[in-house]
PDB file of C-alpha atoms and ligand atoms in Angstrom:
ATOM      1  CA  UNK A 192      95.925   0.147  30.072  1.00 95.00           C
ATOM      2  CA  UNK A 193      95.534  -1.902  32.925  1.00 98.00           C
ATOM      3  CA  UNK A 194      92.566  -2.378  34.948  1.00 98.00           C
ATOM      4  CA  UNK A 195      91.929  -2.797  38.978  1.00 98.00           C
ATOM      5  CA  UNK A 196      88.433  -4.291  39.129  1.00 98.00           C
ATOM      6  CA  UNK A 197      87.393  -3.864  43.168  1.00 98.00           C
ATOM      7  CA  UNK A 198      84.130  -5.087  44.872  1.00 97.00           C
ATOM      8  CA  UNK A 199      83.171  -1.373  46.000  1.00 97.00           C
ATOM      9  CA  UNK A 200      84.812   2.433  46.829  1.00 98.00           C
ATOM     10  CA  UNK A 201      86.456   0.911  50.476  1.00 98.00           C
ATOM     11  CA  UNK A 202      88.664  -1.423  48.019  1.00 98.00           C
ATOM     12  CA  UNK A 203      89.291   1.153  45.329  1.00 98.00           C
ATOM     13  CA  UNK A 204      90.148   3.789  47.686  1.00 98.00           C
ATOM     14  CA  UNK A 205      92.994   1.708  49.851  1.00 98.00           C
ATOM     15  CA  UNK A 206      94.173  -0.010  46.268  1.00 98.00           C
ATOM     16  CA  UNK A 207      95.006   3.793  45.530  1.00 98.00           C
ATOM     17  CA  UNK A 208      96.317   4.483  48.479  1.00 98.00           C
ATOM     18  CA  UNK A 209      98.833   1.576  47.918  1.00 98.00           C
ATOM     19  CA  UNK A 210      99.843   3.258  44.724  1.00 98.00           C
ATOM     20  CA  UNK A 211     100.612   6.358  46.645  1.00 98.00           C
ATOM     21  CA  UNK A 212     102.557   5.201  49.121  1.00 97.00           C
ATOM     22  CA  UNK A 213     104.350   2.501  46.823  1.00 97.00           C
ATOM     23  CA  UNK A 214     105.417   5.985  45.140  1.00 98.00           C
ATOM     24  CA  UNK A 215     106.236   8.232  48.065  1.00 97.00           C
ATOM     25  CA  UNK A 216     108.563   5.756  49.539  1.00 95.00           C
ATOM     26  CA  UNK A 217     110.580   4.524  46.199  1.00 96.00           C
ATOM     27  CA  UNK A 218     111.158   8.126  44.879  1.00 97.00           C
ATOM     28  CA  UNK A 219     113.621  10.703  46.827  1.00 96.00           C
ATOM     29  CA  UNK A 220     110.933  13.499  45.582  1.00 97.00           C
ATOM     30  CA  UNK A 221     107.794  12.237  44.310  1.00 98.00           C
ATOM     31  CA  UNK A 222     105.829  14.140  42.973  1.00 98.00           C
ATOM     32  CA  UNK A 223     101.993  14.192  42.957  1.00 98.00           C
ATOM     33  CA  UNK A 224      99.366  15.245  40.765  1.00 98.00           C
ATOM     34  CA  UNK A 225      96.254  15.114  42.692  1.00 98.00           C
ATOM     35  CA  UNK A 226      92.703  15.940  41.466  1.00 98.00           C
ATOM     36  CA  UNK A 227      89.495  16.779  43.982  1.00 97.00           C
ATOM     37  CA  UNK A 228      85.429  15.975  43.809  1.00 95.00           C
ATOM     38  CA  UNK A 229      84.004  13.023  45.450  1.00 96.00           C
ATOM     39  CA  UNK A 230      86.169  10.030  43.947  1.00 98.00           C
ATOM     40  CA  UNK A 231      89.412  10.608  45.983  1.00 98.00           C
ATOM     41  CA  UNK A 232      88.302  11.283  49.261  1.00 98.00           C
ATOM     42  CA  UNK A 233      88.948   7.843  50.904  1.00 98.00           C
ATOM     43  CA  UNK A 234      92.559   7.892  49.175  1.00 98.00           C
ATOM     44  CA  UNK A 235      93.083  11.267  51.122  1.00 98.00           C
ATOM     45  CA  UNK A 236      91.194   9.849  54.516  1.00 98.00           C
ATOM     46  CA  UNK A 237      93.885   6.836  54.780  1.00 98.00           C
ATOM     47  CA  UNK A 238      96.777   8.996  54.099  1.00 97.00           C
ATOM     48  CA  UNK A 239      95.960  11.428  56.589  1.00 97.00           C
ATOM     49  CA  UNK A 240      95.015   8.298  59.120  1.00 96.00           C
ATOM     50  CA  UNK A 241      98.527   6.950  58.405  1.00 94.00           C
ATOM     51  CA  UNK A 242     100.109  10.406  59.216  1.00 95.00           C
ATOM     52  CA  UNK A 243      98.219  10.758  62.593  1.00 94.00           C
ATOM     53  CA  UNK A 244      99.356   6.791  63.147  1.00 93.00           C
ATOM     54  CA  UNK A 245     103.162   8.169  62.147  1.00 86.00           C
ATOM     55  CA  UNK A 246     103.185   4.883  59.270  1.00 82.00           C
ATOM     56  CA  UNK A 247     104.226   7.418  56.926  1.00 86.00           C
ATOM     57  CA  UNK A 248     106.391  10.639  56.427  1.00 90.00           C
ATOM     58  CA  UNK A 249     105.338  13.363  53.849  1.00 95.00           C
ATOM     59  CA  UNK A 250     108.061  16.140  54.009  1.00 95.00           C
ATOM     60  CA  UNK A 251     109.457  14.607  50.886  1.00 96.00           C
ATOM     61  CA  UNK A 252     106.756  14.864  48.532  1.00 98.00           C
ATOM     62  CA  UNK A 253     105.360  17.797  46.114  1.00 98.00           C
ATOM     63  CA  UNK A 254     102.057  18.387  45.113  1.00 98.00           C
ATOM     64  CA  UNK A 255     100.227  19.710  42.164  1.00 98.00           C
ATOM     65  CA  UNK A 256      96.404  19.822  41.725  1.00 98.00           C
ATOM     66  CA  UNK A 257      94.947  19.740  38.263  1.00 98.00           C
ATOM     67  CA  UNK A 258      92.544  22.480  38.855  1.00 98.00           C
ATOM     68  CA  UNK A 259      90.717  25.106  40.474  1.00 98.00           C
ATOM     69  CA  UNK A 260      87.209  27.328  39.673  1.00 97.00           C
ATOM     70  CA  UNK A 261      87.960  31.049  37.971  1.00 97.00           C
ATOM     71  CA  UNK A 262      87.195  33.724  40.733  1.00 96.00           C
ATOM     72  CA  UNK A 263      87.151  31.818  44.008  1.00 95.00           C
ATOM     73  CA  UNK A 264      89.829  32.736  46.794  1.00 95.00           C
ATOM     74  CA  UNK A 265      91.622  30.314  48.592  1.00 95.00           C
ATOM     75  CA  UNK A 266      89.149  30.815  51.437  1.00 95.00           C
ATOM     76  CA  UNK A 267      85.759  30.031  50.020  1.00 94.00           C
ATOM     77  CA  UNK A 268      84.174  26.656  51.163  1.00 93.00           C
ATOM     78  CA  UNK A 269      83.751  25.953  46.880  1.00 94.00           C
ATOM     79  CA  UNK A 270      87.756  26.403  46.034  1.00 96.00           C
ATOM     80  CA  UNK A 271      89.507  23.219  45.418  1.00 97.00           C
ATOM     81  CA  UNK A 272      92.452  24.901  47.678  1.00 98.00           C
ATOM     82  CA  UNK A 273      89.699  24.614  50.404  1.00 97.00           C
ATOM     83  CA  UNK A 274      88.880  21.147  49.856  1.00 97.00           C
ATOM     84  CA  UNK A 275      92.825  20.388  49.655  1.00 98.00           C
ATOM     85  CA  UNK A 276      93.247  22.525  52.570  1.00 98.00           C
ATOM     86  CA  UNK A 277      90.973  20.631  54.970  1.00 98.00           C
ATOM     87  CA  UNK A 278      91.177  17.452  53.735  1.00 97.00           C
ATOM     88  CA  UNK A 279      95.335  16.720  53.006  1.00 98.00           C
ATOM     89  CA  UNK A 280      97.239  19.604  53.369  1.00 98.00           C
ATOM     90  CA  UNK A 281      96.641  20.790  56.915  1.00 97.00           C
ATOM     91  CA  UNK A 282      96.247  17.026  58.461  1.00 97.00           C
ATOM     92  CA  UNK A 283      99.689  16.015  56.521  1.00 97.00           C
ATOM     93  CA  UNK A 284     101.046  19.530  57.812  1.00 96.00           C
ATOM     94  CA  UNK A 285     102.579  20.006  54.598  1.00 97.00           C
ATOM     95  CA  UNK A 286     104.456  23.620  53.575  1.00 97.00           C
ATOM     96  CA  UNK A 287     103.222  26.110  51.197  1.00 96.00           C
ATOM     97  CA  UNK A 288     106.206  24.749  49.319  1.00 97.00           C
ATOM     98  CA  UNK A 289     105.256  21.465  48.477  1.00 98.00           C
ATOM     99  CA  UNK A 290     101.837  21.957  47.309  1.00 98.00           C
ATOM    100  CA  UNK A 291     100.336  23.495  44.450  1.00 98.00           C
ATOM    101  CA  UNK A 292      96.925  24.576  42.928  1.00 98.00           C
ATOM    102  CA  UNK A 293      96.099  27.093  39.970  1.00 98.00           C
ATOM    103  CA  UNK A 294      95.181  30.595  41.486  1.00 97.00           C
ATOM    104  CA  UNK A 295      91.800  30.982  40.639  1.00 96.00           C
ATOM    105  CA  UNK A 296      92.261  34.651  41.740  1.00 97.00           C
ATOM    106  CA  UNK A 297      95.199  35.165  39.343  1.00 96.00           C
ATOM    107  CA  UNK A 298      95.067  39.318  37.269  1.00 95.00           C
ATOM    108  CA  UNK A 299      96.530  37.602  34.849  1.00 97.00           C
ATOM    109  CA  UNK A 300      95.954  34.198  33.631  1.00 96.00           C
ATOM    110  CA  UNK A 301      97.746  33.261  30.530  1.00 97.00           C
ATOM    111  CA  UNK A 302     101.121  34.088  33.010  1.00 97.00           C
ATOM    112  CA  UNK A 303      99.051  32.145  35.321  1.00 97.00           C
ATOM    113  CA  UNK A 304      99.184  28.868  33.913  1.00 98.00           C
ATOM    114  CA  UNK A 305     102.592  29.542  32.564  1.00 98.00           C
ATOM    115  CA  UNK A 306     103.895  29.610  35.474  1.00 98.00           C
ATOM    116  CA  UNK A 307     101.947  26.799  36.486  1.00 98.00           C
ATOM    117  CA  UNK A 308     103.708  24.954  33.981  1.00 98.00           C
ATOM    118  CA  UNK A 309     107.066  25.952  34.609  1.00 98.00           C
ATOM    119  CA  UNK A 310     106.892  25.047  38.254  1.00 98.00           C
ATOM    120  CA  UNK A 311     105.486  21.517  37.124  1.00 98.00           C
ATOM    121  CA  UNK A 312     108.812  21.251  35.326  1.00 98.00           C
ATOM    122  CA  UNK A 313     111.106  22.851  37.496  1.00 98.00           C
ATOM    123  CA  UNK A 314     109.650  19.999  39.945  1.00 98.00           C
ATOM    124  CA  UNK A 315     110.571  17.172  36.925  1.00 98.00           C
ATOM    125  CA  UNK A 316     107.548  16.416  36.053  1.00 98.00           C
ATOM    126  CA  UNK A 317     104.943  14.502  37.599  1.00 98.00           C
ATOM    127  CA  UNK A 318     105.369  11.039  38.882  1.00 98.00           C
ATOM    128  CA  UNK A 319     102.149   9.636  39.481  1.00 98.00           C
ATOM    129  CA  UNK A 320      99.007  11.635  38.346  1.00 99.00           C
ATOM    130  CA  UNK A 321      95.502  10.506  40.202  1.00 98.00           C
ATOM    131  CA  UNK A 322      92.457  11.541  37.823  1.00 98.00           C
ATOM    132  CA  UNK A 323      88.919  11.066  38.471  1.00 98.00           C
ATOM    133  CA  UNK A 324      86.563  11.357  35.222  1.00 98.00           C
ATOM    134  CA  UNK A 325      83.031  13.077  34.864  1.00 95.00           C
ATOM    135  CA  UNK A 326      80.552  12.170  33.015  1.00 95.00           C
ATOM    136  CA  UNK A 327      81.022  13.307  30.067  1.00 94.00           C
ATOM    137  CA  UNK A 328      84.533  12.214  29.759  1.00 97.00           C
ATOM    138  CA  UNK A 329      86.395  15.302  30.972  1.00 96.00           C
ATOM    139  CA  UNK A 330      89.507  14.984  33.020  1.00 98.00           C
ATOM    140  CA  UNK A 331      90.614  17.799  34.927  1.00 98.00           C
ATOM    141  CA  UNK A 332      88.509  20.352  33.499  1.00 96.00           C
ATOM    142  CA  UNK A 333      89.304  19.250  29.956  1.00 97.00           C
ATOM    143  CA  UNK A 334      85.683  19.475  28.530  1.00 95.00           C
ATOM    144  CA  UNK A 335      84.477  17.686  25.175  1.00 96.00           C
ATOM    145  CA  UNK A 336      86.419  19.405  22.403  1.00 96.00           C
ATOM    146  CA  UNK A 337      89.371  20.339  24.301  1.00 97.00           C
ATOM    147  CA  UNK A 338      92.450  20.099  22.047  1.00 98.00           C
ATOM    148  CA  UNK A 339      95.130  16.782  22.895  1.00 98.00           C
ATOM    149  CA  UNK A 340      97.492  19.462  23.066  1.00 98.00           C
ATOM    150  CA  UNK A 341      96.049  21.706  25.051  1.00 98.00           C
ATOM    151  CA  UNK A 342      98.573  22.763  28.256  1.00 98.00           C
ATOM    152  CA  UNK A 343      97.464  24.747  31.596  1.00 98.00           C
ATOM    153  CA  UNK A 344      94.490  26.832  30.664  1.00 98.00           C
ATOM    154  CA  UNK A 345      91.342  28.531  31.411  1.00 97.00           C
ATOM    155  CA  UNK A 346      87.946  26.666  29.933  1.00 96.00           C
ATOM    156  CA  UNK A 347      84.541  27.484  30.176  1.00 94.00           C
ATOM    157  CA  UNK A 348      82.560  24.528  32.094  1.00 93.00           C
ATOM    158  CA  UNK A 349      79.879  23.034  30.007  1.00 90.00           C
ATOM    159  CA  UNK A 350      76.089  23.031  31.609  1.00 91.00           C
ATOM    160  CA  UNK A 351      76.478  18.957  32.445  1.00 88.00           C
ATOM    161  CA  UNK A 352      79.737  20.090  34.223  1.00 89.00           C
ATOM    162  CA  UNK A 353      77.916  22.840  36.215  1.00 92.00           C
ATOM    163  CA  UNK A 354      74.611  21.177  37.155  1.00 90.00           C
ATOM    164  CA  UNK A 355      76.547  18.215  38.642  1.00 88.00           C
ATOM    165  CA  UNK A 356      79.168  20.323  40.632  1.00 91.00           C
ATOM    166  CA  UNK A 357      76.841  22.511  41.839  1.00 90.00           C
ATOM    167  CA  UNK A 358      75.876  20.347  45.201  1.00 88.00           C
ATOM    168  CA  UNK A 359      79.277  21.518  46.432  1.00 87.00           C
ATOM    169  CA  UNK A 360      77.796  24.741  46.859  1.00 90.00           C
ATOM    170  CA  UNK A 361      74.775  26.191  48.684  1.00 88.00           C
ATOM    171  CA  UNK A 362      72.790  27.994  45.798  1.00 85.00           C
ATOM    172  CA  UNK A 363      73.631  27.563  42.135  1.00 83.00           C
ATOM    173  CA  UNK A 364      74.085  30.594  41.283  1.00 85.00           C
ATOM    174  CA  UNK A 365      77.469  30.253  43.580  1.00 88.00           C
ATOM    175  CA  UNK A 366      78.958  27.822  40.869  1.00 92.00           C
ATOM    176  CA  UNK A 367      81.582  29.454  38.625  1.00 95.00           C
ATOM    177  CA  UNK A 368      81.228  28.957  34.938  1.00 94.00           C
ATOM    178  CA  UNK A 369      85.178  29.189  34.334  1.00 97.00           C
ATOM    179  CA  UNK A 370      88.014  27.391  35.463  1.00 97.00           C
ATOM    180  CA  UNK A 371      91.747  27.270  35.377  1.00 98.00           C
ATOM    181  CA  UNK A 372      92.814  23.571  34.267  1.00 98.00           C
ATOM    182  CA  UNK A 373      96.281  21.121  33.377  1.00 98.00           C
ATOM    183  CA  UNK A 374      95.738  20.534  29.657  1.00 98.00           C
ATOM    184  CA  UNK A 375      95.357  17.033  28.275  1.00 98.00           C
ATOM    185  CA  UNK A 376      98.792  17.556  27.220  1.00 98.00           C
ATOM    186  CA  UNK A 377     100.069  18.471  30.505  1.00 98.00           C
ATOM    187  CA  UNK A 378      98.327  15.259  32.063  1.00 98.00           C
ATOM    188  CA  UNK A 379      99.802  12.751  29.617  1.00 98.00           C
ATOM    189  CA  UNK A 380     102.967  14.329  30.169  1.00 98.00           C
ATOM    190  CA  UNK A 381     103.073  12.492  33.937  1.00 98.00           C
ATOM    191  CA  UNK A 382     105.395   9.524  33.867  1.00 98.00           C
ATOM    192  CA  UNK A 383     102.410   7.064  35.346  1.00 98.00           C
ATOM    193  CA  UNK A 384      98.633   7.908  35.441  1.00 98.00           C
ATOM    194  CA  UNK A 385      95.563   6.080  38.087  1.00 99.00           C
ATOM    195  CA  UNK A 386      92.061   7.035  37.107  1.00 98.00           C
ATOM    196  CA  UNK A 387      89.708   6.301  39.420  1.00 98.00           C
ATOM    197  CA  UNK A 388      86.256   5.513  38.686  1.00 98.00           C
ATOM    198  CA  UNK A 389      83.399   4.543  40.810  1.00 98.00           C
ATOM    199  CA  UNK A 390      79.790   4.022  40.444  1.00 98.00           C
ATOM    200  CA  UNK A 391      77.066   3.031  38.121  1.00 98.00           C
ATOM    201  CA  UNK A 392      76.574   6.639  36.875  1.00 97.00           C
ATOM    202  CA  UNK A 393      79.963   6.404  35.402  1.00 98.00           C
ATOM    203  CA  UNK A 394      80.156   3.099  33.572  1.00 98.00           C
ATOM    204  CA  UNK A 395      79.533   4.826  30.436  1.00 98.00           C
ATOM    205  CA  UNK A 396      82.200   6.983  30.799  1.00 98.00           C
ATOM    206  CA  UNK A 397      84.499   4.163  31.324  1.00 98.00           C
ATOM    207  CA  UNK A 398      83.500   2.181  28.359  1.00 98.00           C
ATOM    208  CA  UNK A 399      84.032   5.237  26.114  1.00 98.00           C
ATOM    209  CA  UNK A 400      87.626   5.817  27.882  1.00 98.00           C
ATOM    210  CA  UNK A 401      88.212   2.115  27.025  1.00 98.00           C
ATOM    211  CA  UNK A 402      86.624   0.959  24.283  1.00 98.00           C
ATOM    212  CA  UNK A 403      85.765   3.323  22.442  1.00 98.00           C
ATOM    213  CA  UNK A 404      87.745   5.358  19.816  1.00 98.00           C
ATOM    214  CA  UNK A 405      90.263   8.131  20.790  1.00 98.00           C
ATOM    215  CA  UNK A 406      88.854  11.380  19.846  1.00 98.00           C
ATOM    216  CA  UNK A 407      89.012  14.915  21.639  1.00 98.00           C
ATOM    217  CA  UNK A 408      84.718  14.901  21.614  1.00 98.00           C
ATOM    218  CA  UNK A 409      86.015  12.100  24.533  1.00 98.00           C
ATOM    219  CA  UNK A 410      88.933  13.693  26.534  1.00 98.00           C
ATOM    220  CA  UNK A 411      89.514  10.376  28.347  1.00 98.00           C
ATOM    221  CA  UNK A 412      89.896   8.705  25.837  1.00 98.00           C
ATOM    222  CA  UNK A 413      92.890   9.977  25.156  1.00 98.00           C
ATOM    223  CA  UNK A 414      94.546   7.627  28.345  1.00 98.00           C
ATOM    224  CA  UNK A 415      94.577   4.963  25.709  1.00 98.00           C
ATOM    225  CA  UNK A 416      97.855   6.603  23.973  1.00 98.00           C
ATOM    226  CA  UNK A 417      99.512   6.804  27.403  1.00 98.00           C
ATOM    227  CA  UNK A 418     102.190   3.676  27.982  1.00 98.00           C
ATOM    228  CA  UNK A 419     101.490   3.651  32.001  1.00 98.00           C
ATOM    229  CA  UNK A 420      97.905   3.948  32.668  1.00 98.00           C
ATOM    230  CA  UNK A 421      96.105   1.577  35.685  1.00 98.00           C
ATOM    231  CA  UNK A 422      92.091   1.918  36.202  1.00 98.00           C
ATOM    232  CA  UNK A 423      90.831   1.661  39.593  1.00 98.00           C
ATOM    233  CA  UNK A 424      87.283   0.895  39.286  1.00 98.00           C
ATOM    234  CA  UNK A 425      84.308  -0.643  40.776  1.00 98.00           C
ATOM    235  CA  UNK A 426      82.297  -3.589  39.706  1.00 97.00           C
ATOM    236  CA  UNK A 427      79.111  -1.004  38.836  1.00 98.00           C
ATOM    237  CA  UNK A 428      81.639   1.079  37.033  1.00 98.00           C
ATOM    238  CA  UNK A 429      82.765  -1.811  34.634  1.00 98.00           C
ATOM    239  CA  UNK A 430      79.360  -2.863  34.164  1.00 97.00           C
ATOM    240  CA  UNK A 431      78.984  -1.510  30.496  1.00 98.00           C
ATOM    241  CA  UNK A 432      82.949  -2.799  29.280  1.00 96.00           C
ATOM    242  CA  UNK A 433      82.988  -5.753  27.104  1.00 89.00           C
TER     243      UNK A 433
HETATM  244  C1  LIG B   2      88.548  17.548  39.927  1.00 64.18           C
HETATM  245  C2  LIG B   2      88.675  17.051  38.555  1.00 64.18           C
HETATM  246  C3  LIG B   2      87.515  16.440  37.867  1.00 64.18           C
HETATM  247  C4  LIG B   2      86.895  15.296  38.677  1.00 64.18           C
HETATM  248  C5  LIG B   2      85.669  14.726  37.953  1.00 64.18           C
HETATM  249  C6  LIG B   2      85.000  13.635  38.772  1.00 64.18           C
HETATM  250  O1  LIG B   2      89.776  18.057  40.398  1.00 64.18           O
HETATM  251  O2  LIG B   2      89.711  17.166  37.992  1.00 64.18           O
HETATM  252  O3  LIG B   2      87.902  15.978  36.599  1.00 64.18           O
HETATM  253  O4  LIG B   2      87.858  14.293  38.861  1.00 64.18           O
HETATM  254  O5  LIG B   2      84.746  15.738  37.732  1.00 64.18           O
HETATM  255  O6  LIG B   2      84.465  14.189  39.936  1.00 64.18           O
HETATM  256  P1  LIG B   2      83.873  13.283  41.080  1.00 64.18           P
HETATM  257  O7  LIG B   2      85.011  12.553  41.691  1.00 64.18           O
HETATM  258  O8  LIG B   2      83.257  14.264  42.064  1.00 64.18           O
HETATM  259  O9  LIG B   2      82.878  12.376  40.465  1.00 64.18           O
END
């Protein structure tokens, strides 16, 4: 593992944004894996200001977004597709083709994230995966306990998960208890991995993905057994690592 230590989330945010672009522009068809929440946003605010200042060209890439919430359309405010939406996919005017989130709408799920799998493949794989973490270690929506070879599936969110997601939407009782997520498997399966991590509140989080010992109770932990991992964090953030 390598690790980006940055004075604050302005650094962290265009040292990711490097990544990307070193990516998009060595690769014929790069390929994405993009995750959502409050960690990414500045990546996603220079790309798009790079688009509008015609630096960069996007038709090229592909897309794939780790999750999305069980029972949430497209349209509603809550849906990662709605926070991709408005914040990278209509500013970088890419197609319906290139980009790619779990249907959290789907009749049937376990063809669901089948197919989400297959198209991951039929795309090669993916090149450079951005993760954020929570908390509690999960990535994606890989909670505590979540098998290292779990693939595209549907989890049940744990109550940490919940209560801190729930100030994306107005009343609590909005926040879905399900969601349809990569596996760990499917992660580690990306040729090079970023995980972003800023902020006090995670520095534990980062120490256990670090230094402390691989185990599924610690999803993140499993980044350790990945050959091409970089960590993009903030001085509070690697306040607790030895
Ligand atoms: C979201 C995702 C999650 C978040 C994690 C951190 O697509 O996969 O694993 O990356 O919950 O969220 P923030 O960035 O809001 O702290």
């Amino acid at each position: 593992m390598q690790i980006i230590s940055v004075n604050d989330y302005d650094e962290l945010s265009k040292k990711a944004y490097d990544s990307f672009v070193k990516t998009m522009n060595s690769l014929e068809n790069p390929v994405f894996g993009l995750s959502t929440g409050s960690t990414p946003k500045g990546l996603y605010e220079l790309l798009v200001q790079d688009y509008i200042q015609k630096n960069q060209t996007f038709h090229h890439i592909q897309t794939f977004n780790l999750d999305e919430y069980v029972g949430l359309a497209k349209e509603h405010e809550g849906s990662y597709y709605y926070y991709m939406y408005e914040r990278f996919f209509k500013p970088l005017e890419l197609t319906e083709e290139q980009t790619n989130v779990p249907n959290g709408l789907a009749k049937d799920f376990t063809g669901e994230c089948e197919k989400y799998e297959q198209k991951i493949q039929n795309a090669g794989g993916i090149d450079l995966q951005f993760l954020g973490i929570g908390v509690n270690g999960h990535i994606g929506f890989n909670e505590p306990g979540t098998p290292f070879a779990s693939r595209t599936h549907v989890v049940e969110l744990t109550e940490s998960t919940m209560e801190v997601n729930s100030r994306f939407f107005e009343t609590k009782t909005e926040m879905p208890n399900k969601a349809i997520t990569m596996g760990i498997e499917s992660i580690m399966d990306s040729k090079e991995i970023i995980l972003l991590v800023n902020g006090e509140h995670k520095a534990e989080a980062l120490k256990q993905t670090v230094e402390g010992k691989v185990d599924e109770k610690f999803p993140a932990s499993v980044l350790q057994n990945h050959p091409n991992v970089t960590i993009i964090a903030d001085q509070p953030a690697l306040s607790k690592l030895n």
